[in-house]
Amino acid sequence: DAKTTQPNSMESNEEEPVHLPCNHSTISGTDYIHWYRQLPSQGPEYVIHGLTSNVNNRMASLAIAEDRKSSTLILHRATLRDAAVYYCILRDVGSQGNLIFGKGTKLSVKP
Amino acid sequence: ETGVTQSPTHLIKTRGQQVTLRCSSQSGHNTVSWYQQALGQGPQFIFQYYREEENGRGNFPPRFSGLQFPNYSSELNVNALELDDSALYLCASSTLPGWDTDTQYFGPGTRLTVL
């Protein structure tokens, strides 16, 4: 299974943008890039996903490098509620639907 | 629309005992996946059920077993509990197993402590 590399932790100030990086140098052409986050004492929740083009939704934006070997999750204005562990996950056609989580990036947001 | 629910919230068992955890999937979802999350780690895939059949399994021993019912709710059973089984057990429901665009919706988890 293709692997991802993320920083262990990051800090942000409230109401500022946050850029969470993810490296996936062994990504295959059929791998989608998914992001989930896990708030304290909760199960993970879906954030966003993409294949090649940049993607936007109400929660975040996903910027994918042209060679697809890296991507960045962008929170446009961090709030205290965005403090969570963020997981970058690759999913291919053979995954049978299961998610392969790494350790993720723990995001702290300061008021 | 009711989200994914799990019961119980917390559970304490002793080594060697058996435990059953329950999960109700989100309305309209036919697939349930179970994950084990040890403290400080990301969730690890245990197995998945699609329309009452096992549809994939992670690297867990046979003493971890499951069921899915006609209403798509599910159970996770663990026999002969070991201390290392202490973890948060998460279930997730979805509708498109194996599709790259599949989104999984997670429950809050059951915290199992084995003494």
Short mmCIF file of C-alpha atoms in Angstrom, two decimals:
data_model
loop_
_atom_site.label_atom_id
_atom_site.label_comp_id
_atom_site.label_asym_id
_atom_site.label_seq_id
_atom_site.Cartn_x
_atom_site.Cartn_y
_atom_site.Cartn_z
CA ASP A 1 0.00 0.00 0.00
CA ALA A 2 1.21 3.47 -0.87
CA LYS A 3 2.41 5.39 2.16
CA THR A 4 2.18 9.01 3.20
CA THR A 5 4.49 11.19 5.30
CA GLN A 6 3.18 14.00 7.46
CA PRO A 7 4.73 16.20 10.15
CA ASN A 8 3.94 14.97 13.64
CA SER A 9 2.57 18.31 14.79
CA MET A 10 1.85 21.88 13.70
CA GLU A 11 0.67 25.04 15.40
CA SER A 12 -1.54 27.79 14.10
CA ASN A 13 -3.12 30.98 15.35
CA GLU A 14 -6.86 31.35 15.33
CA GLU A 15 -8.31 32.97 12.20
CA GLU A 16 -5.12 32.45 10.22
CA PRO A 17 -4.73 30.05 7.27
CA VAL A 18 -3.16 26.66 7.90
CA HIS A 19 -1.30 24.58 5.33
CA LEU A 20 -0.94 20.92 6.26
CA PRO A 21 1.55 19.09 4.02
CA CYS A 22 1.58 15.45 2.96
CA ASN A 23 4.22 13.63 0.94
CA HIS A 24 3.28 10.55 -1.07
CA SER A 25 6.16 9.98 -3.45
CA THR A 26 5.10 6.39 -4.30
CA ILE A 27 1.55 7.34 -5.28
CA SER A 28 0.13 5.38 -8.22
CA GLY A 29 -2.02 6.75 -11.00
CA THR A 30 -5.17 5.23 -9.52
CA ASP A 31 -4.68 6.50 -5.96
CA TYR A 32 -7.05 9.12 -4.68
CA ILE A 33 -5.82 11.43 -1.91
CA HIS A 34 -8.20 11.56 1.05
CA TRP A 35 -8.04 13.66 4.20
CA TYR A 36 -9.77 12.81 7.43
CA ARG A 37 -9.49 14.51 10.79
CA GLN A 38 -10.12 13.30 14.31
CA LEU A 39 -11.24 15.76 16.93
CA PRO A 40 -10.46 14.92 20.57
CA SER A 41 -12.60 12.07 21.91
CA GLN A 42 -14.37 11.56 18.57
CA GLY A 43 -14.13 9.22 15.59
CA PRO A 44 -12.44 10.44 12.40
CA GLU A 45 -14.45 12.57 10.02
CA TYR A 46 -14.06 13.04 6.29
CA VAL A 47 -12.62 16.36 5.17
CA ILE A 48 -11.91 16.26 1.45
CA HIS A 49 -10.48 14.12 -1.35
CA GLY A 50 -9.07 14.55 -4.85
CA LEU A 51 -7.26 12.82 -7.69
CA THR A 52 -5.38 15.37 -9.78
CA SER A 53 -7.06 18.75 -9.68
CA ASN A 54 -7.29 21.06 -6.72
CA VAL A 55 -10.54 20.68 -4.79
CA ASN A 56 -12.59 22.97 -2.58
CA ASN A 57 -15.44 22.29 -0.21
CA ARG A 58 -17.02 24.04 2.75
CA MET A 59 -14.43 22.66 5.16
CA ALA A 60 -11.14 23.05 3.31
CA SER A 61 -9.19 23.12 0.07
CA LEU A 62 -6.89 20.45 -1.27
CA ALA A 63 -3.94 21.48 -3.40
CA ILE A 64 -2.30 18.62 -5.32
CA ALA A 65 1.15 18.97 -6.85
CA GLU A 66 1.40 18.54 -10.59
CA ASP A 67 3.45 15.32 -10.20
CA ARG A 68 1.02 14.17 -7.45
CA LYS A 69 3.88 13.29 -5.12
CA SER A 70 2.66 15.74 -2.53
CA SER A 71 -0.48 17.56 -1.48
CA THR A 72 -1.52 20.26 0.96
CA LEU A 73 -4.69 20.57 2.98
CA ILE A 74 -5.60 24.22 3.43
CA LEU A 75 -7.83 25.50 6.21
CA HIS A 76 -8.54 29.08 5.20
CA ARG A 77 -9.27 30.46 8.66
CA ALA A 78 -8.42 28.17 11.54
CA THR A 79 -10.78 28.10 14.47
CA LEU A 80 -10.28 26.51 17.88
CA ARG A 81 -12.63 23.76 16.72
CA ASP A 82 -10.13 22.80 13.99
CA ALA A 83 -7.68 21.50 16.59
CA ALA A 84 -7.45 17.81 15.67
CA VAL A 85 -5.26 15.10 14.21
CA TYR A 86 -5.31 15.31 10.42
CA TYR A 87 -4.72 12.16 8.38
CA CYS A 88 -3.65 12.08 4.74
CA ILE A 89 -4.64 8.74 3.17
CA LEU A 90 -4.15 7.19 -0.26
CA ARG A 91 -6.84 4.87 -1.54
CA ASP A 92 -6.56 2.68 -4.62
CA VAL A 93 -8.97 0.47 -6.50
CA GLY A 94 -7.79 -2.62 -4.62
CA SER A 95 -8.33 -1.27 -1.14
CA GLN A 96 -11.81 -2.80 -0.74
CA GLY A 97 -12.83 0.37 0.95
CA ASN A 98 -10.66 0.25 4.05
CA LEU A 99 -8.62 3.28 5.08
CA ILE A 100 -4.94 2.95 5.94
CA PHE A 101 -4.15 5.56 8.58
CA GLY A 102 -0.69 6.76 9.54
CA LYS A 103 -0.04 8.79 12.68
CA GLY A 104 -1.26 12.02 11.12
CA THR A 105 -0.47 15.62 12.03
CA LYS A 106 -1.68 16.98 15.34
CA LEU A 107 -2.82 20.56 14.74
CA SER A 108 -2.94 22.94 17.69
CA VAL A 109 -4.78 26.26 17.30
CA LYS A 110 -3.90 29.14 19.61
CA PRO A 111 -6.43 31.86 20.43
CA GLU B 1 -30.67 11.56 9.46
CA THR B 2 -29.16 9.46 12.27
CA GLY B 3 -25.39 9.11 12.26
CA VAL B 4 -23.29 6.09 13.19
CA THR B 5 -23.82 4.98 16.76
CA GLN B 6 -21.82 2.55 18.87
CA SER B 7 -22.44 0.80 22.16
CA PRO B 8 -21.31 0.63 24.81
CA THR B 9 -19.28 3.81 25.22
CA HIS B 10 -16.83 2.27 27.66
CA LEU B 11 -16.15 -1.28 28.72
CA ILE B 12 -13.80 -2.94 31.18
CA LYS B 13 -12.98 -6.63 30.85
CA THR B 14 -10.38 -8.98 32.24
CA ARG B 15 -7.85 -10.99 30.28
CA GLY B 16 -9.31 -14.15 28.74
CA GLN B 17 -12.88 -12.87 28.63
CA GLN B 18 -14.96 -12.29 25.51
CA VAL B 19 -16.54 -9.02 24.40
CA THR B 20 -19.16 -7.91 21.88
CA LEU B 21 -19.27 -4.38 20.55
CA ARG B 22 -22.17 -3.03 18.53
CA CYS B 23 -22.54 -0.54 15.71
CA SER B 24 -25.56 0.93 13.97
CA SER B 25 -24.76 2.25 10.55
CA GLN B 26 -25.97 5.51 9.10
CA SER B 27 -29.33 5.32 7.36
CA GLY B 28 -29.00 4.03 3.80
CA HIS B 29 -25.49 2.62 4.29
CA ASN B 30 -24.87 -1.06 3.52
CA THR B 31 -21.21 -1.34 4.52
CA VAL B 32 -19.59 -1.35 7.94
CA SER B 33 -15.86 -1.28 8.63
CA TRP B 34 -14.24 -1.81 12.02
CA TYR B 35 -10.99 -0.24 13.20
CA GLN B 36 -8.83 -0.54 16.31
CA GLN B 37 -7.08 2.58 17.57
CA ALA B 38 -4.39 2.21 20.21
CA LEU B 39 -3.45 5.26 22.25
CA GLY B 40 -1.42 7.74 20.19
CA GLN B 41 -1.78 5.77 16.96
CA GLY B 42 -3.96 6.03 13.88
CA PRO B 43 -6.85 3.58 13.48
CA GLN B 44 -5.96 0.12 12.13
CA PHE B 45 -8.39 -1.73 9.84
CA ILE B 46 -9.85 -4.93 11.32
CA PHE B 47 -12.44 -6.00 8.75
CA GLN B 48 -15.33 -4.83 6.62
CA TYR B 49 -18.83 -6.19 6.03
CA TYR B 50 -20.80 -5.50 2.90
CA ARG B 51 -24.38 -6.74 2.67
CA GLU B 52 -23.83 -9.26 5.49
CA GLU B 53 -20.66 -10.78 4.02
CA GLU B 54 -17.06 -10.16 5.09
CA ASN B 55 -15.50 -8.01 2.39
CA GLY B 56 -11.89 -7.68 3.44
CA ARG B 57 -9.81 -8.20 6.55
CA GLY B 58 -6.75 -6.56 8.04
CA ASN B 59 -3.91 -8.20 9.93
CA PHE B 60 -5.89 -9.35 12.98
CA PRO B 61 -6.12 -12.89 14.40
CA PRO B 62 -9.25 -15.05 14.03
CA ARG B 63 -10.32 -14.32 17.60
CA PHE B 64 -11.55 -11.03 16.14
CA SER B 65 -14.79 -11.85 14.36
CA GLY B 66 -17.84 -9.99 13.20
CA LEU B 67 -21.36 -10.08 11.94
CA GLN B 68 -23.57 -7.84 9.90
CA PHE B 69 -27.33 -8.06 10.19
CA PRO B 70 -30.05 -7.54 7.55
CA ASN B 71 -30.57 -3.98 8.79
CA TYR B 72 -26.80 -3.46 8.20
CA SER B 73 -25.96 -2.99 11.86
CA SER B 74 -22.89 -4.90 12.94
CA GLU B 75 -21.12 -6.58 15.83
CA LEU B 76 -17.44 -7.02 16.59
CA ASN B 77 -16.60 -9.97 18.81
CA VAL B 78 -13.25 -10.49 20.44
CA ASN B 79 -12.49 -13.78 22.20
CA ALA B 80 -9.73 -14.56 24.69
CA LEU B 81 -9.01 -10.92 25.41
CA GLU B 82 -5.40 -9.86 25.81
CA LEU B 83 -4.00 -6.77 27.48
CA ASP B 84 -2.98 -5.38 24.07
CA ASP B 85 -6.61 -5.41 22.97
CA SER B 86 -7.15 -2.32 25.12
CA ALA B 87 -8.00 0.36 22.57
CA LEU B 88 -10.70 2.52 21.05
CA TYR B 89 -12.80 0.48 18.63
CA LEU B 90 -14.33 2.48 15.82
CA CYS B 91 -16.90 1.50 13.28
CA ALA B 92 -17.54 3.35 10.06
CA SER B 93 -20.39 3.02 7.60
CA SER B 94 -20.42 3.76 3.90
CA THR B 95 -22.17 2.89 0.66
CA LEU B 96 -19.48 2.39 -1.96
CA PRO B 97 -16.96 -0.20 -0.75
CA GLY B 98 -13.90 -0.38 -2.93
CA TRP B 99 -14.64 2.84 -4.75
CA ASP B 100 -11.88 5.40 -4.52
CA THR B 101 -14.42 8.11 -3.81
CA ASP B 102 -16.05 6.18 -0.96
CA THR B 103 -16.56 8.30 2.15
CA GLN B 104 -16.63 6.57 5.52
CA TYR B 105 -18.67 7.95 8.39
CA PHE B 106 -17.31 7.05 11.78
CA GLY B 107 -19.02 6.51 15.09
CA PRO B 108 -17.65 7.88 18.38
CA GLY B 109 -16.05 4.57 19.29
CA THR B 110 -16.09 2.13 22.20
CA ARG B 111 -13.23 2.41 24.68
CA LEU B 112 -12.24 -1.12 25.76
CA THR B 113 -9.94 -1.63 28.72
CA VAL B 114 -8.57 -5.10 29.40
CA LEU B 115 -7.18 -5.68 32.90
#
